[in-house]
Short mmCIF file of C-alpha atoms in Angstrom, two decimals:
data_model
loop_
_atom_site.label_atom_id
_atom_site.label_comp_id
_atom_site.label_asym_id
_atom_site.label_seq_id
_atom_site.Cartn_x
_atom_site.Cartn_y
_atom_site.Cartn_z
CA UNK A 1 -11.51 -0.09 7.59
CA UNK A 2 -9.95 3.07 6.67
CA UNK A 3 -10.44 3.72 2.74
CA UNK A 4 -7.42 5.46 0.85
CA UNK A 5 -8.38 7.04 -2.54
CA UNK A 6 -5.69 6.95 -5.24
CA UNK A 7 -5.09 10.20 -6.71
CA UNK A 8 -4.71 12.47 -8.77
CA UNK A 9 -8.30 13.28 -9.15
CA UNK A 10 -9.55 16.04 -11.43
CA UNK A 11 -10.85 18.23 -11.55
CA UNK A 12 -9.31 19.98 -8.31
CA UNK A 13 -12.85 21.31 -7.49
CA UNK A 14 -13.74 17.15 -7.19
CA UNK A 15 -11.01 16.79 -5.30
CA UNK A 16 -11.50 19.38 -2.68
CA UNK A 17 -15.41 17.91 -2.28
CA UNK A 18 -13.46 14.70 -0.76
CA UNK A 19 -12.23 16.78 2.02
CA UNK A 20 -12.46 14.55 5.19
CA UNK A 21 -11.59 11.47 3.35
CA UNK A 22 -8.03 9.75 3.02
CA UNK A 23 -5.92 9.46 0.52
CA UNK A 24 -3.17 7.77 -1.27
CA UNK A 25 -0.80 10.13 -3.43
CA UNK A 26 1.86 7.77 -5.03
CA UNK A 27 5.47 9.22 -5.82
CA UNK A 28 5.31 8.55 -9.60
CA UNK A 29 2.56 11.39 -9.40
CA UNK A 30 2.33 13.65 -6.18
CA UNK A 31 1.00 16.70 -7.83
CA UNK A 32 -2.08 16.62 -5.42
CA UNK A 33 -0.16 15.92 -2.17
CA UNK A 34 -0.16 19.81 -0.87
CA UNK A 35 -4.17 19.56 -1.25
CA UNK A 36 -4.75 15.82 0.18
CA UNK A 37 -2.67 17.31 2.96
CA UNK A 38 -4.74 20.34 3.39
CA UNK A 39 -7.95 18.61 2.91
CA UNK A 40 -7.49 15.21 3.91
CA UNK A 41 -7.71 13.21 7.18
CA UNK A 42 -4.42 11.57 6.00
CA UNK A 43 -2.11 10.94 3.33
CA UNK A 44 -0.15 7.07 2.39
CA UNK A 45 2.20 7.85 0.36
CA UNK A 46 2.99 5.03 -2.13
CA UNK A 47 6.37 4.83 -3.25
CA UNK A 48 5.15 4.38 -7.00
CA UNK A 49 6.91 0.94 -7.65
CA UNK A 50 3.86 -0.31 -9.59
CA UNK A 51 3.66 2.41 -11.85
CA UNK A 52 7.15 1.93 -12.34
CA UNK A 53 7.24 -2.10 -12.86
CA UNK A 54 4.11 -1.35 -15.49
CA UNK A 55 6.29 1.16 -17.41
CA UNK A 56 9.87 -0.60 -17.18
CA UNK A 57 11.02 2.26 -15.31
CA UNK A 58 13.89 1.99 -12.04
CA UNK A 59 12.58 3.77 -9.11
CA UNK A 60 14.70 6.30 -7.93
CA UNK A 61 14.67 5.06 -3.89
CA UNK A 62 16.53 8.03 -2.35
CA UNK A 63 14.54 10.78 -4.09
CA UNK A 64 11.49 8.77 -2.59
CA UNK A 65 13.11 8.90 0.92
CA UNK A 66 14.05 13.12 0.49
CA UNK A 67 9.73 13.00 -0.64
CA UNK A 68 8.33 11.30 2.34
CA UNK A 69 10.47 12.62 5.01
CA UNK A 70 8.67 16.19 5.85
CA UNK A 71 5.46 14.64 5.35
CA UNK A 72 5.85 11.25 7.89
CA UNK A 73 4.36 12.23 10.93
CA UNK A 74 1.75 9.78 13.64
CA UNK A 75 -0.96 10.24 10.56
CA UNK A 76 0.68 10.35 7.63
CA UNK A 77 2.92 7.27 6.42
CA UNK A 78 4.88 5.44 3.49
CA UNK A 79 4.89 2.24 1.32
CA UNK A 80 8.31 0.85 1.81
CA UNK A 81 10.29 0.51 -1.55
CA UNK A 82 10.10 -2.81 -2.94
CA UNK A 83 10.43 -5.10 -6.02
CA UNK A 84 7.06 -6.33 -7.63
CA UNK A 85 7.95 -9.41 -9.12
CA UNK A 86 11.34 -9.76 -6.82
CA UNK A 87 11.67 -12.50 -4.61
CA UNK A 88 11.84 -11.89 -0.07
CA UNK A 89 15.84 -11.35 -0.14
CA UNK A 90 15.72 -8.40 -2.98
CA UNK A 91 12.75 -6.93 -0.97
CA UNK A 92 14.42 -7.84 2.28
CA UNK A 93 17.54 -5.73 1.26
CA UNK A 94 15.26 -2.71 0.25
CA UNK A 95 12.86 -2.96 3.41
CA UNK A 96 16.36 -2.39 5.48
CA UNK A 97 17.46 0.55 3.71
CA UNK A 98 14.33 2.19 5.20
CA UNK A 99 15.87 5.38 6.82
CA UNK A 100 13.07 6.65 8.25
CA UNK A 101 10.78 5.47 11.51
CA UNK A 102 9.35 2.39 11.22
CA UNK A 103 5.84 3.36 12.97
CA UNK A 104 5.46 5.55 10.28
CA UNK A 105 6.00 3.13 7.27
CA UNK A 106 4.20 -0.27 6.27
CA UNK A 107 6.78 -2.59 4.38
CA UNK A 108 5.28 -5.23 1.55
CA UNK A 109 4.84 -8.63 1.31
CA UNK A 110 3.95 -9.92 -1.89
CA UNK A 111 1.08 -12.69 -2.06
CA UNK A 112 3.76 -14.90 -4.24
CA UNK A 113 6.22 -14.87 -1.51
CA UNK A 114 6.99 -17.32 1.20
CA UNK A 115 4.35 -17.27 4.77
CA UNK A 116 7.39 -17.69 6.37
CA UNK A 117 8.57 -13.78 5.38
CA UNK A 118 5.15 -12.55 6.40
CA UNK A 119 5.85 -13.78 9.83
CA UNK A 120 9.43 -12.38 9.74
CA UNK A 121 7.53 -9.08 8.54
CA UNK A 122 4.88 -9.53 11.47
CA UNK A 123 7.41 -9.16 14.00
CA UNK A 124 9.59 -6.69 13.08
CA UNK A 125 7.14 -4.12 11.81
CA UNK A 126 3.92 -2.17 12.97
CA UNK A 127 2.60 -2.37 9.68
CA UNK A 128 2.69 -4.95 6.58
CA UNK A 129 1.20 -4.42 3.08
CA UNK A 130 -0.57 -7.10 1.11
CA UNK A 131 0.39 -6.80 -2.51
CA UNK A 132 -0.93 -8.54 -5.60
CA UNK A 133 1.47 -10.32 -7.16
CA UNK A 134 2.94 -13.49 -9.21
CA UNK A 135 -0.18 -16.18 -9.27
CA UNK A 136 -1.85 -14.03 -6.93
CA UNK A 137 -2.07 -11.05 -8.68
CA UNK A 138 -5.74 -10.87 -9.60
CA UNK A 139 -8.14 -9.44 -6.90
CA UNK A 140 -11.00 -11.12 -6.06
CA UNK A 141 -9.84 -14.71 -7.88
CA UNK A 142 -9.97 -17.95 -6.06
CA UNK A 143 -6.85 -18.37 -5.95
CA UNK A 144 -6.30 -14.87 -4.33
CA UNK A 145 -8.96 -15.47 -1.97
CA UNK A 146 -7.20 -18.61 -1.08
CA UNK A 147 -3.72 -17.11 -0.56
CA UNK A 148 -5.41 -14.12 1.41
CA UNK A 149 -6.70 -16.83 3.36
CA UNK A 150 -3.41 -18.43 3.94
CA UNK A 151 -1.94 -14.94 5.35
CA UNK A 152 -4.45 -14.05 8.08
CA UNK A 153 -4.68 -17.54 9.73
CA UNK A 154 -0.84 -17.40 9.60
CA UNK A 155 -1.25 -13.69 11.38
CA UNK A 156 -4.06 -15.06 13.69
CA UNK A 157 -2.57 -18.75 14.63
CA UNK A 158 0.63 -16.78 16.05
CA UNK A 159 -1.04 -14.27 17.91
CA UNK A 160 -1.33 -10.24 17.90
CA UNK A 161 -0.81 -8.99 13.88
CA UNK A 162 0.17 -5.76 12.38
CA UNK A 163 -1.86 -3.47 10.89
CA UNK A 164 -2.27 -4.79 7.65
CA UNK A 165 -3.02 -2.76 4.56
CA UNK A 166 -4.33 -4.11 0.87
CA UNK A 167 -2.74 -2.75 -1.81
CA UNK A 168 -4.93 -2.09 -4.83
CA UNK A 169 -7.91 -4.04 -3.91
CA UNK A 170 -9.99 -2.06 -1.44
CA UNK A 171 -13.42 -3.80 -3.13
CA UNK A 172 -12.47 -7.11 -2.14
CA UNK A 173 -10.56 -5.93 1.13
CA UNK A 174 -13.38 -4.63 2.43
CA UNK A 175 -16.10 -7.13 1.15
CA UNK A 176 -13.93 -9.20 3.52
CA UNK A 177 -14.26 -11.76 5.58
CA UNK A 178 -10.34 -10.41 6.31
CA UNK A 179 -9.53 -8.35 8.94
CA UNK A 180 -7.61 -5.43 6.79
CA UNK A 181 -7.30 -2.05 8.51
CA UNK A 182 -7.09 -0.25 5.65
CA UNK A 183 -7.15 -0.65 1.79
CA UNK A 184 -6.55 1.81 -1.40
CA UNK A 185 -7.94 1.87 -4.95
CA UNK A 186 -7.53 4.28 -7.45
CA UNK A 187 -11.85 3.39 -8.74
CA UNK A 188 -13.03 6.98 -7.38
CA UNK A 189 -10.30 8.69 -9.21
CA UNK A 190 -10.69 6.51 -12.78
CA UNK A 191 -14.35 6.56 -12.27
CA UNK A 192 -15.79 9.66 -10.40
CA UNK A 193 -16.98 11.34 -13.61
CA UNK A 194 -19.80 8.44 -14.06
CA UNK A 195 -21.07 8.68 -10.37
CA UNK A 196 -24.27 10.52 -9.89
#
């Protein structure tokens, strides 16, 4: 599973030790992107929606599309714009203004919204995003654990599945049993100082 560290880290000097690694430099904050791209093995670039929804702030969406576009590329690639708490038609309406290449994007689907949109998702896009949200919004709970379960054996009862990304929960991502191909987690940038 491919790890993506949420940045900004800081010092810069800790941040250039992670060279090699991925990372995951969100639009509400992209003042490390020019180093994760100098340094890193690749960049997700997060459209910043939960910072946003935390702080009652609108996302500016086209500013986010002029951000990603010269950095897209086979290795680097975007969170599709979407509404945390909205329901599969608000977030269906966003995923299609997507101007950009698909193959180079994951779009969301929220744990609180219907299976049926993660198979709609499945098939019309290379890569889908798990994000925490409504009853499911705690990592790690049962009830999490029970709705993650729900998703994959959708994904694996109907055959070949996207890659599929956690959002925010690379601990319990990759303690698994799930199949995600990658995850992200902002713990090494909160918490670096403490590590030995």
């Amino acid at each position: 599973m491919i790890h993506y560290h949420g940045t900004p880290i800081t010092p810069r000097a800790r941040l250039f030790m992670l060279g090699g690694r991925n990372f995951c430099v969100p639009h509400s904050d992209p003042r490390d992107l020019a180093a994760c791209l100098a340094v890193g093995q690749s960049v997700m670039l997060d459209n910043g929606a939960f910072s946003a929804w935390t702080r009652g702030a609108a996302p500016d969406w086209p500013a986010y599309y002029d951000w990603v576009a010269p950095v897209l590329s086979p290795v680097h690639w975007a969170v599709v714009p979407d509404v945390i708490d909205g329901d599969g038609p608000a977030n269906d309406r966003l995923a299609a203004q997507w101007p950009h290449r698909r193959e180079w994007a994951g779009v969301v689907w929220h744990l609180h919204e219907p299976l049926d949109r993660l198979a709609a998702l499945a098939d019309a896009w290379p890569r889908i995003c798990f994000g925490s949200s409504g009853d499911y919004r705690d990592p790690g709970s049962d009830r999490w654990r029970a709705r993650i379960d729900a998703a994959w054996n959708l994904l694996v009862r109907r055959g070949a599945s996207p890659w599929t990304h956690m959002l925010r929960a690379m601990d319990q991502a990759s303690a698994g049993p799930w199949p995600f191909a990658s995850a992200d987690s902002t713990n090494l940038a909160r918490n670096h100082a403490a590590a030995p």
